[in-house]
Amino acid sequence: MAIKERNAPMNEDFETKFNDFRIAFGKRIKYYRDLKNYTQEYLAELVNIEQSSLSNIERGRVHPSPETLYRLASALDVKPYQFYTASPEIPVQDAVKEIAQAMYQDKKLAELMYKFFLTVQ
């Protein structure tokens, strides 16, 4: 009994960390889906899964099977390992697109980016 009690916090810690991992993993899939401007419905159709399954993956409720993982990567035109990296590899054109969208939505950010651009020229 003493061993179980001593290991209990480690198991809770593992569960917490694994849950955080699944959530981060799902956010990366959503990130790449958003870059492609795909809806959940469209990506789910491409991957041949239910939209609700994709939703559960993106919210970190479930982890996809290896086959689904490969299909997601293929449909999103990324390598499967990119879903697991802390910082997704972002092609330059996608980074520029994100910056432009953020600047369009926030005038102060646009001014800040403009000032930054002037200093690095």
GROMACS .gro file of N, CA and C in nm:
model
  363
    1MET      N    1   0.081  -0.121   0.000
    1MET     CA    2   0.000   0.000   0.000
    1MET      C    3   0.085   0.127   0.000
    2ALA      N    4   0.195   0.126   0.071
    2ALA     CA    5   0.280   0.244   0.077
    2ALA      C    6   0.334   0.281  -0.061
    3ILE      N    7   0.361   0.181  -0.145
    3ILE     CA    8   0.413   0.208  -0.278
    3ILE      C    9   0.307   0.278  -0.362
    4LYS      N   10   0.184   0.232  -0.357
    4LYS     CA   11   0.078   0.295  -0.435
    4LYS      C   12   0.059   0.441  -0.394
    5GLU      N   13   0.059   0.466  -0.264
    5GLU     CA   14   0.041   0.603  -0.219
    5GLU      C   15   0.156   0.691  -0.263
    6ARG      N   16   0.277   0.638  -0.258
    6ARG     CA   17   0.394   0.715  -0.298
    6ARG      C   18   0.391   0.742  -0.448
    7ASN      N   19   0.340   0.649  -0.529
    7ASN     CA   20   0.336   0.666  -0.673
    7ASN      C   21   0.214   0.744  -0.721
    8ALA      N   22   0.116   0.761  -0.639
    8ALA     CA   23  -0.007   0.828  -0.681
    8ALA      C   24   0.019   0.968  -0.736
    9PRO      N   25   0.098   1.054  -0.668
    9PRO     CA   26   0.121   1.187  -0.726
    9PRO      C   27   0.190   1.180  -0.862
   10MET      N   28   0.280   1.082  -0.881
   10MET     CA   29   0.347   1.069  -1.010
   10MET      C   30   0.244   1.035  -1.118
   11ASN      N   31   0.150   0.949  -1.088
   11ASN     CA   32   0.047   0.914  -1.185
   11ASN      C   33  -0.041   1.034  -1.217
   12GLU      N   34  -0.076   1.111  -1.116
   12GLU     CA   35  -0.155   1.232  -1.139
   12GLU      C   36  -0.074   1.332  -1.223
   13ASP      N   37   0.054   1.344  -1.192
   13ASP     CA   38   0.141   1.434  -1.267
   13ASP      C   39   0.150   1.388  -1.413
   14PHE      N   40   0.165   1.258  -1.432
   14PHE     CA   41   0.170   1.204  -1.568
   14PHE      C   42   0.041   1.235  -1.642
   15GLU      N   43  -0.071   1.211  -1.579
   15GLU     CA   44  -0.200   1.236  -1.643
   15GLU      C   45  -0.215   1.384  -1.681
   16THR      N   46  -0.172   1.472  -1.592
   16THR     CA   47  -0.180   1.615  -1.620
   16THR      C   48  -0.092   1.651  -1.738
   17LYS      N   49   0.032   1.601  -1.738
   17LYS     CA   50   0.124   1.632  -1.847
   17LYS      C   51   0.076   1.571  -1.979
   18PHE      N   52   0.024   1.450  -1.974
   18PHE     CA   53  -0.025   1.387  -2.096
   18PHE      C   54  -0.146   1.462  -2.150
   19ASN      N   55  -0.233   1.507  -2.062
   19ASN     CA   56  -0.348   1.586  -2.105
   19ASN      C   57  -0.301   1.717  -2.170
   20ASP      N   58  -0.202   1.783  -2.110
   20ASP     CA   59  -0.146   1.906  -2.168
   20ASP      C   60  -0.087   1.878  -2.306
   21PHE      N   61  -0.020   1.762  -2.318
   21PHE     CA   62   0.039   1.722  -2.446
   21PHE      C   63  -0.069   1.706  -2.552
   22ARG      N   64  -0.177   1.636  -2.518
   22ARG     CA   65  -0.285   1.614  -2.614
   22ARG      C   66  -0.348   1.747  -2.657
   23ILE      N   67  -0.363   1.838  -2.563
   23ILE     CA   68  -0.422   1.969  -2.595
   23ILE      C   69  -0.330   2.046  -2.689
   24ALA      N   70  -0.200   2.048  -2.660
   24ALA     CA   71  -0.104   2.117  -2.747
   24ALA      C   72  -0.100   2.053  -2.885
   25PHE      N   73  -0.104   1.920  -2.889
   25PHE     CA   74  -0.106   1.847  -3.016
   25PHE      C   75  -0.228   1.888  -3.099
   26GLY      N   76  -0.344   1.891  -3.036
   26GLY     CA   77  -0.466   1.930  -3.105
   26GLY      C   78  -0.461   2.072  -3.155
   27LYS      N   79  -0.400   2.161  -3.077
   27LYS     CA   80  -0.387   2.301  -3.120
   27LYS      C   81  -0.298   2.312  -3.242
   28ARG      N   82  -0.196   2.227  -3.250
   28ARG     CA   83  -0.108   2.230  -3.367
   28ARG      C   84  -0.183   2.185  -3.492
   29ILE      N   85  -0.267   2.084  -3.477
   29ILE     CA   86  -0.346   2.041  -3.593
   29ILE      C   87  -0.439   2.154  -3.636
   30LYS      N   88  -0.503   2.216  -3.540
   30LYS     CA   89  -0.592   2.329  -3.572
   30LYS      C   90  -0.513   2.442  -3.637
   31TYR      N   91  -0.392   2.467  -3.587
   31TYR     CA   92  -0.307   2.571  -3.645
   31TYR      C   93  -0.283   2.545  -3.793
   32TYR      N   94  -0.242   2.422  -3.827
   32TYR     CA   95  -0.215   2.390  -3.966
   32TYR      C   96  -0.344   2.389  -4.049
   33ARG      N   97  -0.454   2.349  -3.989
   33ARG     CA   98  -0.583   2.353  -4.060
   33ARG      C   99  -0.619   2.497  -4.093
   34ASP      N  100  -0.601   2.586  -3.996
   34ASP     CA  101  -0.631   2.727  -4.017
   34ASP      C  102  -0.542   2.789  -4.125
   35LEU      N  103  -0.415   2.747  -4.130
   35LEU     CA  104  -0.326   2.798  -4.234
   35LEU      C  105  -0.377   2.764  -4.374
   36LYS      N  106  -0.439   2.650  -4.385
   36LYS     CA  107  -0.494   2.607  -4.514
   36LYS      C  108  -0.634   2.663  -4.539
   37ASN      N  109  -0.688   2.731  -4.438
   37ASN     CA  110  -0.826   2.783  -4.445
   37ASN      C  111  -0.926   2.670  -4.467
   38TYR      N  112  -0.900   2.555  -4.406
   38TYR     CA  113  -0.991   2.442  -4.414
   38TYR      C  114  -1.087   2.447  -4.295
   39THR      N  115  -1.210   2.414  -4.320
   39THR     CA  116  -1.304   2.395  -4.209
   39THR      C  117  -1.280   2.257  -4.151
   40GLN      N  118  -1.331   2.235  -4.031
   40GLN     CA  119  -1.322   2.102  -3.973
   40GLN      C  120  -1.393   2.000  -4.063
   41GLU      N  121  -1.507   2.040  -4.115
   41GLU     CA  122  -1.583   1.949  -4.200
   41GLU      C  123  -1.502   1.908  -4.323
   42TYR      N  124  -1.437   2.005  -4.386
   42TYR     CA  125  -1.360   1.976  -4.507
   42TYR      C  126  -1.241   1.887  -4.477
   43LEU      N  127  -1.165   1.920  -4.372
   43LEU     CA  128  -1.049   1.837  -4.338
   43LEU      C  129  -1.092   1.696  -4.299
   44ALA      N  130  -1.198   1.686  -4.222
   44ALA     CA  131  -1.248   1.554  -4.182
   44ALA      C  132  -1.285   1.472  -4.306
   45GLU      N  133  -1.344   1.537  -4.405
   45GLU     CA  134  -1.379   1.467  -4.528
   45GLU      C  135  -1.253   1.419  -4.601
   46LEU      N  136  -1.152   1.507  -4.608
   46LEU     CA  137  -1.026   1.469  -4.674
   46LEU      C  138  -0.960   1.350  -4.605
   47VAL      N  139  -0.969   1.347  -4.473
   47VAL     CA  140  -0.901   1.245  -4.393
   47VAL      C  141  -0.988   1.120  -4.376
   48ASN      N  142  -1.115   1.132  -4.412
   48ASN     CA  143  -1.210   1.021  -4.401
   48ASN      C  144  -1.239   0.985  -4.255
   49ILE      N  145  -1.265   1.089  -4.175
   49ILE     CA  146  -1.310   1.070  -4.038
   49ILE      C  147  -1.431   1.160  -4.015
   50GLU      N  148  -1.501   1.137  -3.907
   50GLU     CA  149  -1.615   1.221  -3.872
   50GLU      C  150  -1.565   1.358  -3.825
   51GLN      N  151  -1.643   1.461  -3.851
   51GLN     CA  152  -1.608   1.595  -3.806
   51GLN      C  153  -1.597   1.598  -3.655
   52SER      N  154  -1.683   1.525  -3.586
   52SER     CA  155  -1.679   1.522  -3.440
   52SER      C  156  -1.549   1.459  -3.390
   53SER      N  157  -1.496   1.362  -3.464
   53SER     CA  158  -1.367   1.301  -3.427
   53SER      C  159  -1.255   1.403  -3.440
   54LEU      N  160  -1.256   1.479  -3.549
   54LEU     CA  161  -1.154   1.583  -3.567
   54LEU      C  162  -1.166   1.688  -3.457
   55SER      N  163  -1.287   1.724  -3.423
   55SER     CA  164  -1.309   1.820  -3.316
   55SER      C  165  -1.250   1.769  -3.185
   56ASN      N  166  -1.273   1.642  -3.155
   56ASN     CA  167  -1.217   1.583  -3.033
   56ASN      C  168  -1.065   1.579  -3.035
   57ILE      N  169  -1.006   1.555  -3.151
   57ILE     CA  170  -0.860   1.557  -3.163
   57ILE      C  171  -0.809   1.698  -3.139
   58GLU      N  172  -0.870   1.797  -3.203
   58GLU     CA  173  -0.824   1.935  -3.190
   58GLU      C  174  -0.841   1.988  -3.048
   59ARG      N  175  -0.938   1.938  -2.975
   59ARG     CA  176  -0.959   1.984  -2.838
   59ARG      C  177  -0.878   1.902  -2.738
   60GLY      N  178  -0.803   1.804  -2.787
   60GLY     CA  179  -0.718   1.725  -2.698
   60GLY      C  180  -0.791   1.618  -2.621
   61ARG      N  181  -0.908   1.585  -2.662
   61ARG     CA  182  -0.984   1.480  -2.591
   61ARG      C  183  -0.937   1.341  -2.629
   62VAL      N  184  -0.892   1.325  -2.753
   62VAL     CA  185  -0.842   1.196  -2.800
   62VAL      C  186  -0.717   1.219  -2.884
   63HIS      N  187  -0.638   1.114  -2.898
   63HIS     CA  188  -0.520   1.118  -2.983
   63HIS      C  189  -0.549   1.031  -3.105
   64PRO      N  190  -0.513   1.078  -3.225
   64PRO     CA  191  -0.548   1.000  -3.344
   64PRO      C  192  -0.466   0.872  -3.356
   65SER      N  193  -0.520   0.778  -3.428
   65SER     CA  194  -0.446   0.656  -3.459
   65SER      C  195  -0.331   0.693  -3.552
   66PRO      N  196  -0.231   0.607  -3.564
   66PRO     CA  197  -0.121   0.636  -3.657
   66PRO      C  198  -0.169   0.660  -3.801
   67GLU      N  199  -0.269   0.583  -3.843
   67GLU     CA  200  -0.321   0.601  -3.979
   67GLU      C  201  -0.386   0.739  -3.995
   68THR      N  202  -0.467   0.778  -3.898
   68THR     CA  203  -0.532   0.909  -3.904
   68THR      C  204  -0.429   1.020  -3.895
   69LEU      N  205  -0.328   1.001  -3.813
   69LEU     CA  206  -0.219   1.099  -3.803
   69LEU      C  207  -0.153   1.120  -3.938
   70TYR      N  208  -0.123   1.012  -4.007
   70TYR     CA  209  -0.060   1.022  -4.138
   70TYR      C  210  -0.152   1.090  -4.239
   71ARG      N  211  -0.280   1.056  -4.234
   71ARG     CA  212  -0.376   1.119  -4.325
   71ARG      C  213  -0.389   1.269  -4.297
   72LEU      N  214  -0.390   1.307  -4.170
   72LEU     CA  215  -0.396   1.449  -4.134
   72LEU      C  216  -0.274   1.523  -4.189
   73ALA      N  217  -0.157   1.465  -4.167
   73ALA     CA  218  -0.033   1.528  -4.215
   73ALA      C  219  -0.035   1.542  -4.367
   74SER      N  220  -0.078   1.438  -4.436
   74SER     CA  221  -0.084   1.443  -4.583
   74SER      C  222  -0.182   1.550  -4.630
   75ALA      N  223  -0.300   1.554  -4.568
   75ALA     CA  224  -0.402   1.651  -4.609
   75ALA      C  225  -0.358   1.795  -4.581
   76LEU      N  226  -0.280   1.813  -4.476
   76LEU     CA  227  -0.236   1.948  -4.438
   76LEU      C  228  -0.099   1.983  -4.497
   77ASP      N  229  -0.041   1.888  -4.571
   77ASP     CA  230   0.087   1.909  -4.639
   77ASP      C  231   0.200   1.941  -4.540
   78VAL      N  232   0.205   1.864  -4.431
   78VAL     CA  233   0.312   1.876  -4.333
   78VAL      C  234   0.366   1.737  -4.302
   79LYS      N  235   0.478   1.732  -4.234
   79LYS     CA  236   0.534   1.605  -4.188
   79LYS      C  237   0.467   1.570  -4.055
   80PRO      N  238   0.440   1.443  -4.030
   80PRO     CA  239   0.373   1.406  -3.904
   80PRO      C  240   0.445   1.458  -3.779
   81TYR      N  241   0.578   1.463  -3.781
   81TYR     CA  242   0.651   1.509  -3.662
   81TYR      C  243   0.620   1.653  -3.628
   82GLN      N  244   0.574   1.730  -3.726
   82GLN     CA  245   0.547   1.871  -3.700
   82GLN      C  246   0.431   1.891  -3.603
   83PHE      N  247   0.346   1.791  -3.588
   83PHE     CA  248   0.239   1.800  -3.489
   83PHE      C  249   0.294   1.787  -3.348
   84TYR      N  250   0.414   1.732  -3.335
   84TYR     CA  251   0.472   1.705  -3.204
   84TYR      C  252   0.575   1.809  -3.161
   85THR      N  253   0.617   1.897  -3.249
   85THR     CA  254   0.720   1.994  -3.213
   85THR      C  255   0.659   2.107  -3.132
   86ALA      N  256   0.740   2.163  -3.045
   86ALA     CA  257   0.692   2.271  -2.959
   86ALA      C  258   0.653   2.393  -3.043
   87SER      N  259   0.732   2.423  -3.142
   87SER     CA  260   0.701   2.535  -3.230
   87SER      C  261   0.688   2.481  -3.372
   88PRO      N  262   0.570   2.490  -3.429
   88PRO     CA  263   0.555   2.438  -3.564
   88PRO      C  264   0.647   2.511  -3.661
   89GLU      N  265   0.700   2.436  -3.758
   89GLU     CA  266   0.778   2.500  -3.863
   89GLU      C  267   0.680   2.576  -3.951
   90ILE      N  268   0.703   2.704  -3.963
   90ILE     CA  269   0.610   2.788  -4.037
   90ILE      C  270   0.680   2.838  -4.164
   91PRO      N  271   0.628   2.802  -4.280
   91PRO     CA  272   0.686   2.856  -4.403
   91PRO      C  273   0.678   3.008  -4.403
   92VAL      N  274   0.773   3.072  -4.465
   92VAL     CA  275   0.780   3.218  -4.465
   92VAL      C  276   0.650   3.281  -4.511
   93GLN      N  277   0.593   3.229  -4.619
   93GLN     CA  278   0.470   3.289  -4.672
   93GLN      C  279   0.356   3.279  -4.572
   94ASP      N  280   0.353   3.172  -4.491
   94ASP     CA  281   0.249   3.158  -4.390
   94ASP      C  282   0.272   3.256  -4.274
   95ALA      N  283   0.399   3.276  -4.237
   95ALA     CA  284   0.430   3.372  -4.131
   95ALA      C  285   0.391   3.513  -4.175
   96VAL      N  286   0.421   3.547  -4.300
   96VAL     CA  287   0.386   3.679  -4.353
   96VAL      C  288   0.234   3.695  -4.353
   97LYS      N  289   0.163   3.589  -4.390
   97LYS     CA  290   0.016   3.593  -4.392
   97LYS      C  291  -0.038   3.619  -4.251
   98GLU      N  292   0.017   3.549  -4.152
   98GLU     CA  293  -0.028   3.567  -4.014
   98GLU      C  294   0.000   3.709  -3.964
   99ILE      N  295   0.119   3.759  -3.994
   99ILE     CA  296   0.155   3.895  -3.952
   99ILE      C  297   0.062   3.997  -4.018
  100ALA      N  298   0.038   3.979  -4.146
  100ALA     CA  299  -0.050   4.071  -4.219
  100ALA      C  300  -0.191   4.071  -4.161
  101GLN      N  301  -0.242   3.952  -4.130
  101GLN     CA  302  -0.376   3.943  -4.072
  101GLN      C  303  -0.381   4.010  -3.935
  102ALA      N  304  -0.279   3.988  -3.854
  102ALA     CA  305  -0.275   4.050  -3.721
  102ALA      C  306  -0.266   4.201  -3.733
  103MET      N  307  -0.184   4.250  -3.827
  103MET     CA  308  -0.169   4.394  -3.845
  103MET      C  309  -0.298   4.458  -3.896
  104TYR      N  310  -0.370   4.385  -3.980
  104TYR     CA  311  -0.496   4.435  -4.033
  104TYR      C  312  -0.598   4.452  -3.921
  105GLN      N  313  -0.593   4.364  -3.822
  105GLN     CA  314  -0.690   4.366  -3.714
  105GLN      C  315  -0.652   4.462  -3.601
  106ASP      N  316  -0.524   4.501  -3.592
  106ASP     CA  317  -0.479   4.582  -3.479
  106ASP      C  318  -0.389   4.695  -3.530
  107LYS      N  319  -0.442   4.818  -3.529
  107LYS     CA  320  -0.369   4.932  -3.583
  107LYS      C  321  -0.240   4.958  -3.504
  108LYS      N  322  -0.242   4.942  -3.372
  108LYS     CA  323  -0.121   4.964  -3.292
  108LYS      C  324  -0.013   4.863  -3.327
  109LEU      N  325  -0.053   4.739  -3.349
  109LEU     CA  326   0.043   4.637  -3.390
  109LEU      C  327   0.101   4.671  -3.526
  110ALA      N  328   0.018   4.720  -3.616
  110ALA     CA  329   0.067   4.759  -3.749
  110ALA      C  330   0.170   4.870  -3.737
  111GLU      N  331   0.144   4.967  -3.652
  111GLU     CA  332   0.239   5.077  -3.633
  111GLU      C  333   0.369   5.025  -3.573
  112LEU      N  334   0.360   4.936  -3.477
  112LEU     CA  335   0.478   4.878  -3.415
  112LEU      C  336   0.560   4.799  -3.517
  113MET      N  337   0.493   4.718  -3.598
  113MET     CA  338   0.562   4.640  -3.700
  113MET      C  339   0.628   4.732  -3.803
  114TYR      N  340   0.563   4.841  -3.837
  114TYR     CA  341   0.620   4.937  -3.932
  114TYR      C  342   0.747   4.999  -3.875
  115LYS      N  343   0.743   5.039  -3.748
  115LYS     CA  344   0.861   5.096  -3.683
  115LYS      C  345   0.974   4.993  -3.677
  116PHE      N  346   0.940   4.871  -3.647
  116PHE     CA  347   1.040   4.763  -3.644
  116PHE      C  348   1.102   4.746  -3.783
  117PHE      N  349   1.020   4.744  -3.883
  117PHE     CA  350   1.068   4.727  -4.020
  117PHE      C  351   1.166   4.839  -4.057
  118LEU      N  352   1.134   4.961  -4.016
  118LEU     CA  353   1.223   5.072  -4.048
  118LEU      C  354   1.359   5.058  -3.980
  119THR      N  355   1.361   4.998  -3.861
  119THR     CA  356   1.489   4.985  -3.789
  119THR      C  357   1.577   4.873  -3.845
  120VAL      N  358   1.520   4.775  -3.911
  120VAL     CA  359   1.600   4.663  -3.959
  120VAL      C  360   1.637   4.676  -4.107
  121GLN      N  361   1.593   4.779  -4.170
  121GLN     CA  362   1.626   4.799  -4.313
  121GLN      C  363   1.769   4.833  -4.332
   0.00000   0.00000   0.00000
